[in-house]
PDB file of C-alpha atoms in Angstrom:
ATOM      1  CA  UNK A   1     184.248  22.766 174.066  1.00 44.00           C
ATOM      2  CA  UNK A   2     182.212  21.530 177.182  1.00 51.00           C
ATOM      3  CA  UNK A   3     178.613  21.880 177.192  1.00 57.00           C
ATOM      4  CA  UNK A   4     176.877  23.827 179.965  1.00 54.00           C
ATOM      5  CA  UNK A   5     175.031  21.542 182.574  1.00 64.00           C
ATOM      6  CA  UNK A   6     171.376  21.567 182.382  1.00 65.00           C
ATOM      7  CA  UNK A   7     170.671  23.368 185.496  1.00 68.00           C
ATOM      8  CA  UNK A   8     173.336  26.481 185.202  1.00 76.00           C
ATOM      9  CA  UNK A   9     172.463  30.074 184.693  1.00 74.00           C
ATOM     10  CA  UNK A  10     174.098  29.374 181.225  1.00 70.00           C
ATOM     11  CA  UNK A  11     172.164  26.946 180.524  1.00 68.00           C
ATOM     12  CA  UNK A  12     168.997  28.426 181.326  1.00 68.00           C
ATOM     13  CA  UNK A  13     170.291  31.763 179.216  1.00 66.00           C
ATOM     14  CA  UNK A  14     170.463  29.575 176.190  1.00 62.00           C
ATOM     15  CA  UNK A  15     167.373  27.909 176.344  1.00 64.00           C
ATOM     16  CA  UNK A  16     165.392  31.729 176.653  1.00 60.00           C
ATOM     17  CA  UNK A  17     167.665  32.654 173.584  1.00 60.00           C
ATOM     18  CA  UNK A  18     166.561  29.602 171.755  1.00 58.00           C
ATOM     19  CA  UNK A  19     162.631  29.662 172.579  1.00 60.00           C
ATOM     20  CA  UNK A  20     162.564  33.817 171.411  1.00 55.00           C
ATOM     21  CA  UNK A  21     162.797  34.961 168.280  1.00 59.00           C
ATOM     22  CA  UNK A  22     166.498  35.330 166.537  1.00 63.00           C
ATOM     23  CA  UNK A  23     167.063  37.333 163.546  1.00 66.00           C
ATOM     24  CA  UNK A  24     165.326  36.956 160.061  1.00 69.00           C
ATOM     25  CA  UNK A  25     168.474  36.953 157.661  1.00 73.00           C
ATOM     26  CA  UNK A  26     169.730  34.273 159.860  1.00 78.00           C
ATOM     27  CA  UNK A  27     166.976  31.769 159.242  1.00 78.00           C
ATOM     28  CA  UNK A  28     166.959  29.066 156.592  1.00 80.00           C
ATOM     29  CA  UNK A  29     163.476  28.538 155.216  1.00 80.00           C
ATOM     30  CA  UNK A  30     164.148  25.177 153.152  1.00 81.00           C
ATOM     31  CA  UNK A  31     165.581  23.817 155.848  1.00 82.00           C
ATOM     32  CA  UNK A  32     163.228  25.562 158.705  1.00 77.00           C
ATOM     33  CA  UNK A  33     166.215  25.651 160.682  1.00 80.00           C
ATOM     34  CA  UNK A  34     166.811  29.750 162.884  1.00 79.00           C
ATOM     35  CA  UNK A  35     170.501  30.328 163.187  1.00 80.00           C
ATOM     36  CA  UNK A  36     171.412  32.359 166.698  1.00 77.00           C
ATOM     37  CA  UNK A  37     174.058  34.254 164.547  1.00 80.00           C
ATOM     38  CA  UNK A  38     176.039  34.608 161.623  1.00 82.00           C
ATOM     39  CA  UNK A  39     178.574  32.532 161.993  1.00 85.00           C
ATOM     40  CA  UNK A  40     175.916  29.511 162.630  1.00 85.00           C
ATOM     41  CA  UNK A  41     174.160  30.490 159.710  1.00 84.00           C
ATOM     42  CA  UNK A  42     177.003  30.142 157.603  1.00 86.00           C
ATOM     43  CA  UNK A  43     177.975  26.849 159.436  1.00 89.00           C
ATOM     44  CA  UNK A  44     174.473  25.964 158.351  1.00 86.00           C
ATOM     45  CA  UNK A  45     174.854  26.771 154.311  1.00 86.00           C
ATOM     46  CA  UNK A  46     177.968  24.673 154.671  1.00 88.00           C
ATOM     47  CA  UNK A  47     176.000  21.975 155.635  1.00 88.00           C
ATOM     48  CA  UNK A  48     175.192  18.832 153.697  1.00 88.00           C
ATOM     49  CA  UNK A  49     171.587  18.571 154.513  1.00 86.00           C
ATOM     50  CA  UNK A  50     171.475  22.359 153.417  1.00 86.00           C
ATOM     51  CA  UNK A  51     173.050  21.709 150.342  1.00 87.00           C
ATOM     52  CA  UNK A  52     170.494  19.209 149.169  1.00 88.00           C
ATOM     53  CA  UNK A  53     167.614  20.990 149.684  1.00 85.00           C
ATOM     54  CA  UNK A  54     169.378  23.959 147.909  1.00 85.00           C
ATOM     55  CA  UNK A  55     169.820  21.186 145.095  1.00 87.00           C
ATOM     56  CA  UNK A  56     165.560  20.851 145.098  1.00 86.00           C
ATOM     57  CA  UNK A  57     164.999  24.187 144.999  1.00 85.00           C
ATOM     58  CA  UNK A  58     167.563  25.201 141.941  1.00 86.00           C
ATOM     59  CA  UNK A  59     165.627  22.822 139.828  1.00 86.00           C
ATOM     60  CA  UNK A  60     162.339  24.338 140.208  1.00 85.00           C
ATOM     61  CA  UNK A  61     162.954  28.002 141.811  1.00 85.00           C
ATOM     62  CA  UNK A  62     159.400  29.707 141.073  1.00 88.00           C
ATOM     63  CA  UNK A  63     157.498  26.942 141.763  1.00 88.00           C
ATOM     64  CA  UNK A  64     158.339  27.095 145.217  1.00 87.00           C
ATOM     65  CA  UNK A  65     158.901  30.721 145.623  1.00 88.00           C
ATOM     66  CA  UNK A  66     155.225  30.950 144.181  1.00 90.00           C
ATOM     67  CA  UNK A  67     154.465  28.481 147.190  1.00 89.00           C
ATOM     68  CA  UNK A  68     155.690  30.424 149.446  1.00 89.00           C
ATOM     69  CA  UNK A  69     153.977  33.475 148.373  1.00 90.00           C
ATOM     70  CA  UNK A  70     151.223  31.844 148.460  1.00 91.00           C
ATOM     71  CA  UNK A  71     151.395  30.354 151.806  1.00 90.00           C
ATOM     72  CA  UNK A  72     152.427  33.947 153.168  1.00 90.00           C
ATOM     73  CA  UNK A  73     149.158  35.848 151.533  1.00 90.00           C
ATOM     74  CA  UNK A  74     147.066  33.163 152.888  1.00 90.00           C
ATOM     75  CA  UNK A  75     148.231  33.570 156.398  1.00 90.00           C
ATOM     76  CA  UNK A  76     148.650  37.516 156.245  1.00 91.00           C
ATOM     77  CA  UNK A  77     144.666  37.832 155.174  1.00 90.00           C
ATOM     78  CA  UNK A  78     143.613  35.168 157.244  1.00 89.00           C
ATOM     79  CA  UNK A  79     144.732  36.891 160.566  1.00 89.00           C
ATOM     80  CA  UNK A  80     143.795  40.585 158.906  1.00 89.00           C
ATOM     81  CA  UNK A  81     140.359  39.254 158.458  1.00 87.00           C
ATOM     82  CA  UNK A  82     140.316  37.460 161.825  1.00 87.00           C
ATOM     83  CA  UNK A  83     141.364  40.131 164.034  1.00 87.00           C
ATOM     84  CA  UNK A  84     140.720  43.159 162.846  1.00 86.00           C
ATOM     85  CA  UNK A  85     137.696  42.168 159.946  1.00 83.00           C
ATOM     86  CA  UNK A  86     137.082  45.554 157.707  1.00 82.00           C
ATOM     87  CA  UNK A  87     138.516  48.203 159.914  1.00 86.00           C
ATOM     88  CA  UNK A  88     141.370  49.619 158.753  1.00 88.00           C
ATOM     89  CA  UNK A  89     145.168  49.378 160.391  1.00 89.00           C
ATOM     90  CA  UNK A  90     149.144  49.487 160.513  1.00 90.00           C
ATOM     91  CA  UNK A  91     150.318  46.496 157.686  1.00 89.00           C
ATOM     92  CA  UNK A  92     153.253  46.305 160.193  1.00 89.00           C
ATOM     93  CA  UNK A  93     151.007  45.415 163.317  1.00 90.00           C
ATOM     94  CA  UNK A  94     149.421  42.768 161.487  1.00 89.00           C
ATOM     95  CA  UNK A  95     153.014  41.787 160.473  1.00 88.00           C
ATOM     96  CA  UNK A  96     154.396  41.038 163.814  1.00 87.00           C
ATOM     97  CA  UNK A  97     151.529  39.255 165.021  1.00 87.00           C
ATOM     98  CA  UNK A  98     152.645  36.798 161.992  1.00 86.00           C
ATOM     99  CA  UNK A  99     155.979  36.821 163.259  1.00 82.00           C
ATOM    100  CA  UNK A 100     155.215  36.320 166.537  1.00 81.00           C
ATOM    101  CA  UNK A 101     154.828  32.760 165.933  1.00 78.00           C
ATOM    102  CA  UNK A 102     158.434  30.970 165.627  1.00 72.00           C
ATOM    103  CA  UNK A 103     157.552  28.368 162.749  1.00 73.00           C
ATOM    104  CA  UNK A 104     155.766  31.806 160.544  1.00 78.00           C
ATOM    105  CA  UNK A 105     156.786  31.713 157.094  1.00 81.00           C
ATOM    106  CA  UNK A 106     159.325  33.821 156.395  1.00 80.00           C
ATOM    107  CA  UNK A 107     158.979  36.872 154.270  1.00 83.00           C
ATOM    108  CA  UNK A 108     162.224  37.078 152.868  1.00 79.00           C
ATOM    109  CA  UNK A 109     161.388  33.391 150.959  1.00 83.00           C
ATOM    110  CA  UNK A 110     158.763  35.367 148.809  1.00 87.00           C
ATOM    111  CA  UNK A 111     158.614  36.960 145.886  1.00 88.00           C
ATOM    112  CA  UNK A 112     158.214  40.483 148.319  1.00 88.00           C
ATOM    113  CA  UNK A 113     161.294  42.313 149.214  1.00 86.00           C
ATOM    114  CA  UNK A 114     159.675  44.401 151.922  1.00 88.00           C
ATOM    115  CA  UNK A 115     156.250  44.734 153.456  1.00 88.00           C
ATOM    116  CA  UNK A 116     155.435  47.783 151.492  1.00 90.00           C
ATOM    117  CA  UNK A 117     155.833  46.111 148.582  1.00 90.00           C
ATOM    118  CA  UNK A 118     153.483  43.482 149.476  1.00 90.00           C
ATOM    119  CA  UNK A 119     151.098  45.859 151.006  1.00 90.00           C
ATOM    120  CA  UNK A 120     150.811  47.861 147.191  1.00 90.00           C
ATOM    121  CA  UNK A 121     150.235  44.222 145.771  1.00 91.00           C
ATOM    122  CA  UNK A 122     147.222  44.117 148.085  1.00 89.00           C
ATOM    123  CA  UNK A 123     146.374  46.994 146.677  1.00 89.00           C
ATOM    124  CA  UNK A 124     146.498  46.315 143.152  1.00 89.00           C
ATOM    125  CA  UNK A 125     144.822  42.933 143.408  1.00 88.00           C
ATOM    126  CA  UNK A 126     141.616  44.534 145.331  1.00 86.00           C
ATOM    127  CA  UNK A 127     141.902  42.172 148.080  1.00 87.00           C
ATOM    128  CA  UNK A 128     143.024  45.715 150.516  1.00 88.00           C
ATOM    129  CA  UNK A 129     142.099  49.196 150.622  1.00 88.00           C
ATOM    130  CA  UNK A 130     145.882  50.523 151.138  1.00 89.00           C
ATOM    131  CA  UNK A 131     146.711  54.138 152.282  1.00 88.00           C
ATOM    132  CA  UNK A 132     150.069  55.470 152.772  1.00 86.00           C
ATOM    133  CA  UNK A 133     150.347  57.619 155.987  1.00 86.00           C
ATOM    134  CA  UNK A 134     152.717  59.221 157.768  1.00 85.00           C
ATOM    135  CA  UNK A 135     152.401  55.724 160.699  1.00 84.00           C
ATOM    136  CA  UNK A 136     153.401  54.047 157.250  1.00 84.00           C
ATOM    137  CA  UNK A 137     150.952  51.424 155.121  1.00 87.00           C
ATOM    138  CA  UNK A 138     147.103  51.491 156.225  1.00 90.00           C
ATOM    139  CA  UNK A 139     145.146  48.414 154.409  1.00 89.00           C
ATOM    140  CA  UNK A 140     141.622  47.472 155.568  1.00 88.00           C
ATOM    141  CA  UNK A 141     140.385  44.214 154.045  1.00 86.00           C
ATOM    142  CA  UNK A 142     137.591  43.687 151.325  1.00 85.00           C
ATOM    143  CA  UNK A 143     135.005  41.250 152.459  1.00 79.00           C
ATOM    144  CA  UNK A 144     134.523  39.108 148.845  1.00 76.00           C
ATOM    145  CA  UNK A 145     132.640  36.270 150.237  1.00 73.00           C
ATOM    146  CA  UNK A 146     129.354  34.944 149.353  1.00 72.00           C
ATOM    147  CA  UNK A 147     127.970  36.068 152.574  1.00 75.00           C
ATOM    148  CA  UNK A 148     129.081  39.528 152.501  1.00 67.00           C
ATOM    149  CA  UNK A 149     128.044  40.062 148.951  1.00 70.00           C
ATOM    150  CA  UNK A 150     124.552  38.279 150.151  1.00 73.00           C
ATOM    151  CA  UNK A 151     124.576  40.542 152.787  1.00 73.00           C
ATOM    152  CA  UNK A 152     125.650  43.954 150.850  1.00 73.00           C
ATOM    153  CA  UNK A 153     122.983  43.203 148.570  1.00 76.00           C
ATOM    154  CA  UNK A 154     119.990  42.788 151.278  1.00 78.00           C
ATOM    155  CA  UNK A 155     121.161  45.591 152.800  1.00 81.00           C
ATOM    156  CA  UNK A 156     121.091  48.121 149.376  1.00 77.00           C
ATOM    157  CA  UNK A 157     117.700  46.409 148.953  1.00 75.00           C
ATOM    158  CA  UNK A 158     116.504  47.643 151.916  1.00 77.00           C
ATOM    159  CA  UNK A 159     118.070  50.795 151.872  1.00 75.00           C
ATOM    160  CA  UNK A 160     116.489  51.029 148.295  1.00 74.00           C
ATOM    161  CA  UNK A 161     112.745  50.175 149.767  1.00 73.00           C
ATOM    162  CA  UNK A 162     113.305  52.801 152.741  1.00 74.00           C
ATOM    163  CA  UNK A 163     114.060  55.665 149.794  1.00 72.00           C
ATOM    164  CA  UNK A 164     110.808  54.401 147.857  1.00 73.00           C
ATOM    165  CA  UNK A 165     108.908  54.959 150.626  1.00 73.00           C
ATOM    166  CA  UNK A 166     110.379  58.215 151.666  1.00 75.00           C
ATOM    167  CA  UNK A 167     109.691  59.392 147.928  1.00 78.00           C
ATOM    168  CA  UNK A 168     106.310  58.038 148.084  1.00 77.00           C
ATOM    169  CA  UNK A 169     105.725  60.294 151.624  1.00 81.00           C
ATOM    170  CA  UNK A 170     107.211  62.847 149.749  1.00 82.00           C
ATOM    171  CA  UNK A 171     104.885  62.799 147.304  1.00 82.00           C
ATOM    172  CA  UNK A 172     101.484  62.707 149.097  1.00 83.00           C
ATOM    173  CA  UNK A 173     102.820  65.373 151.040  1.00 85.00           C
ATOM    174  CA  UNK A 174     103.931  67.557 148.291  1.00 86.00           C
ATOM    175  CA  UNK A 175     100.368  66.883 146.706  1.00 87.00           C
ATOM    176  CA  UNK A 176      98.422  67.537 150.257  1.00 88.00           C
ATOM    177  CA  UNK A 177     100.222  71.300 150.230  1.00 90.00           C
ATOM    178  CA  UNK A 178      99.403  71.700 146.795  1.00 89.00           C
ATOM    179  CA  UNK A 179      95.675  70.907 147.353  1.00 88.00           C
ATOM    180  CA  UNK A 180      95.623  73.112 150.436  1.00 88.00           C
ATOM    181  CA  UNK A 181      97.014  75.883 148.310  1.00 87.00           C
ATOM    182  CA  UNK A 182      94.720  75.790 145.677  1.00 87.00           C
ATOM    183  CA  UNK A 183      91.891  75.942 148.495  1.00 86.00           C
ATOM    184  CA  UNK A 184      93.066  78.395 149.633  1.00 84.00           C
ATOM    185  CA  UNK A 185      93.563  80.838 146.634  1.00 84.00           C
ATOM    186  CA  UNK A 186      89.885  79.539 145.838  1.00 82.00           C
ATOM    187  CA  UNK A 187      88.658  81.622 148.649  1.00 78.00           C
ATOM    188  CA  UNK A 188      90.903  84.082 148.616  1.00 77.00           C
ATOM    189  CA  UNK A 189      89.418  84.642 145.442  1.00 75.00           C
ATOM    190  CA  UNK A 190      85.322  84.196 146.291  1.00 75.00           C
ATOM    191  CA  UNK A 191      86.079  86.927 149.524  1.00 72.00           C
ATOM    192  CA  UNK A 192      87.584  89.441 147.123  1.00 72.00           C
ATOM    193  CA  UNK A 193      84.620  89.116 144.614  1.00 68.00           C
ATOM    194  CA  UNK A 194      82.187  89.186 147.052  1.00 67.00           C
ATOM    195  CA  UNK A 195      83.556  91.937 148.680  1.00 62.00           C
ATOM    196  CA  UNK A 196      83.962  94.212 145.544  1.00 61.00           C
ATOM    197  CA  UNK A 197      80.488  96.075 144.897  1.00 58.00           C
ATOM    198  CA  UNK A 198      78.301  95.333 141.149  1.00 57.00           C
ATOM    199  CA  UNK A 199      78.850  98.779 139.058  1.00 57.00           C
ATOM    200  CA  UNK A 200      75.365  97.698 137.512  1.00 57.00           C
ATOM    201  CA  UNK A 201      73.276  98.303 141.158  1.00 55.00           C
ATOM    202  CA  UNK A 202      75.341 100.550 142.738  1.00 53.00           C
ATOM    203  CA  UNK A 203      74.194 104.277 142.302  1.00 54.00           C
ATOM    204  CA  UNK A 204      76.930 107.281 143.356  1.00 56.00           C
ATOM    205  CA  UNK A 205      75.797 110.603 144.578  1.00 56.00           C
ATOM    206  CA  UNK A 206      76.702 113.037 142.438  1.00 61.00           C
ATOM    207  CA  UNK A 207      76.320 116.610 143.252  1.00 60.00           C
ATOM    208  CA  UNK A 208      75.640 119.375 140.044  1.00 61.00           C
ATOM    209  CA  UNK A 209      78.065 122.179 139.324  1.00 58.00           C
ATOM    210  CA  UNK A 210      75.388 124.670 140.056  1.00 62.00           C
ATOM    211  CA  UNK A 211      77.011 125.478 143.315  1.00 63.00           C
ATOM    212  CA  UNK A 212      73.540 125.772 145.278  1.00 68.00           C
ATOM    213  CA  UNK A 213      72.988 124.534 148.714  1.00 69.00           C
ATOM    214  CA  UNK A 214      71.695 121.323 149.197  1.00 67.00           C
ATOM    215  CA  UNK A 215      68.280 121.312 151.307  1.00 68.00           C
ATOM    216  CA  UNK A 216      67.101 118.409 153.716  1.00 66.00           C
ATOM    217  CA  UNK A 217      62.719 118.531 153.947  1.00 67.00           C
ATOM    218  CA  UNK A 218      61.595 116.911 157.296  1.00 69.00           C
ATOM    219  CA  UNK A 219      57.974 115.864 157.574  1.00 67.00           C
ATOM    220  CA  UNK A 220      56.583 115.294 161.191  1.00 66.00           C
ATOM    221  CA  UNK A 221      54.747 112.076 161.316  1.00 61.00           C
ATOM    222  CA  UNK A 222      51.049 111.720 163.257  1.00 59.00           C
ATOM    223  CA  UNK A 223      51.047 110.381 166.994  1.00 54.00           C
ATOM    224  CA  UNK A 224      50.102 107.253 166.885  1.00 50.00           C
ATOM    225  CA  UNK A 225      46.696 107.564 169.214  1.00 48.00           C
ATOM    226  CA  UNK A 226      45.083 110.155 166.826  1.00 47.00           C
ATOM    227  CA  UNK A 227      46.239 107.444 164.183  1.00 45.00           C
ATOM    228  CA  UNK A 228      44.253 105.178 166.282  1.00 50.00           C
ATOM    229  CA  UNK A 229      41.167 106.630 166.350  1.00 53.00           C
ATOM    230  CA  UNK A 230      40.789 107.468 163.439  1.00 54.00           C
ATOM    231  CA  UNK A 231      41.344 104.336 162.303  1.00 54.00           C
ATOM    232  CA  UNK A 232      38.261 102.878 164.925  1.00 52.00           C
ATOM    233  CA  UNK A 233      36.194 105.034 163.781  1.00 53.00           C
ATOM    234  CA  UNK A 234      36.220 103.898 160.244  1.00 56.00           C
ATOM    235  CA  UNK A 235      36.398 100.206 161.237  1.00 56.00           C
ATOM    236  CA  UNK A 236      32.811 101.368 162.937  1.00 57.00           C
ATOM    237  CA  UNK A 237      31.434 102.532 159.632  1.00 57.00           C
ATOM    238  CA  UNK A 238      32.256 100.142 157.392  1.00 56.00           C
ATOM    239  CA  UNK A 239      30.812  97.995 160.233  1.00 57.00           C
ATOM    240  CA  UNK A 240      27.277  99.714 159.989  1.00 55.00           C
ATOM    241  CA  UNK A 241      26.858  99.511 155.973  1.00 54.00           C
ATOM    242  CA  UNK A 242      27.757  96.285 155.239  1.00 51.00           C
ATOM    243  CA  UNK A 243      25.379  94.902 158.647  1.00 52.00           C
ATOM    244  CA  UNK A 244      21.888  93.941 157.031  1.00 55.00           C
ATOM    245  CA  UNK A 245      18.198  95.365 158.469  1.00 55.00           C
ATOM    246  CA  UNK A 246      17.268  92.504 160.198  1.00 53.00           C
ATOM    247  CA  UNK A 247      13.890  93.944 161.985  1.00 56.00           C
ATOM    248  CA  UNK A 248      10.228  92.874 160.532  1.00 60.00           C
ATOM    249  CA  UNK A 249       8.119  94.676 159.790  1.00 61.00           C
ATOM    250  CA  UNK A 250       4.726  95.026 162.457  1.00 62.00           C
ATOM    251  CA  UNK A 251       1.393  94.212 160.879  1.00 60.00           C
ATOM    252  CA  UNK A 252      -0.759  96.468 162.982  1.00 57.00           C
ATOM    253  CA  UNK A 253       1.214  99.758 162.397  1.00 58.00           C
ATOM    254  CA  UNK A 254       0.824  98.716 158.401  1.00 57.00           C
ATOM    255  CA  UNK A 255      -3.051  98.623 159.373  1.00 55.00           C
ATOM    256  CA  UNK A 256      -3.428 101.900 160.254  1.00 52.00           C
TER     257      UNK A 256
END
């Protein structure tokens, strides 16, 4: 059969179908070699180069599917961790970004039969936190590294030295109200004493069961110019006694 020349609308059609991306089952991952269909994948197998590398891998089977495990983990995490970090998403986006490139590693050369297989095996290794949805598999990488754990750790130690010092605010508050409490039943206390009255000084009126009337006696004070007077006048006396006789006696009238 004639090839197609190079500038035909066939030709061109062939080249798009060889530069996208063909069907997994039909791709030969010891060979690297994507089949367009069936029957050129089973033109392939018939191969001799085929068969030889089929002769490697029978003699040492795990070792290489272990490889390719490997090599698959390595490149699932790495773009996981790349692209979307810690926040959590779809297993299967993540998964055709890897297939998106037309050299990827093959899943069906693993140890994995699907992708939810491989996404529990995140799972149970603690490299993922997986979910199963109703989208399908959720997984949101663990951050293991030396940095992260460095900075986990500064970040609980701060967290740690905020709470001290929230308890410590706590404290002086709790021991502020308590002081202004006590003050205050102090004089609380000192107003109630002071206002109740001493039953030693304190003197009731008490009425007697004779059934009398009680009589009020009013006494009229003296005005106070009589009081006044009065007074002057016996200022005036004591005034007189207690002033000595000062005259002197005349010699002539003692002649006589």
């Amino acid at each position: 059969m004639a090839k197609h020349e190079s500038m035909t609308a066939k030709a061109a059609s062939v080249r798009i179908k060889a530069k996208g991306l063909q069907r997994l089952r039909w791709y030969c991952q010891m060979c690297e070699k994507q089949c367009r269909d069936q029957n050129g994948f089973k033109c392939h197998c018939a191969s001799e180069s085929h068969q030889r590398q089929m002769a490697i891998f029978a003699e040492h089977p795990e070792r290489y599917v272990e490889q390719f495990s490997k090599e698959f983990e390595e490149v699932f995490l790495s773009i996981l961790s790349r692209r979307y970090g810690t926040k959590k998403v779809n297993a299967n986006q993540v998964y055709q970004e890897i297939i998106a490139d037309r050299q990827h590693l093959h899943m069906n050369a693993t140890k994995w039969n699907t992708l939810s297989d491989f996404a529990k095996y995140l799972g149970r290794e603690g490299k993922c936190r997986v979910e199963d949805s109703e989208r399908g598999w959720l997984i949101e990488w663990i951050d293991n590294s030396p940095e992260a754990l460095a900075r986990k750790a500064a970040i609980t130690k701060k967290e740690r030295q905020e709470m001290d010092d929230e308890q410590r605010e706590q404290m002086l508050l709790q021991e502020q109200i308590e002081r202004a409490q006590k003050s205050q039943q102090a004089g609380a206390s000192q107003a109630q004493e002071s206002d109740t009255p001493d039953p030693s000084t304190s003197s009731d009126l008490k009425r007697d069961g004779t059934g009398q009337p009680i009589k009020l006696a009013w006494k009229i004070a003296p005005a106070k110019e009589s009081l006044g007077q009065s007074g002057l006048l016996k200022s005036n006396k004591l005034q007189a006694k207690a002033k000595p006789n000062l005259a002197r006696p005349n010699p002539f009238k003692a002649a006589l």
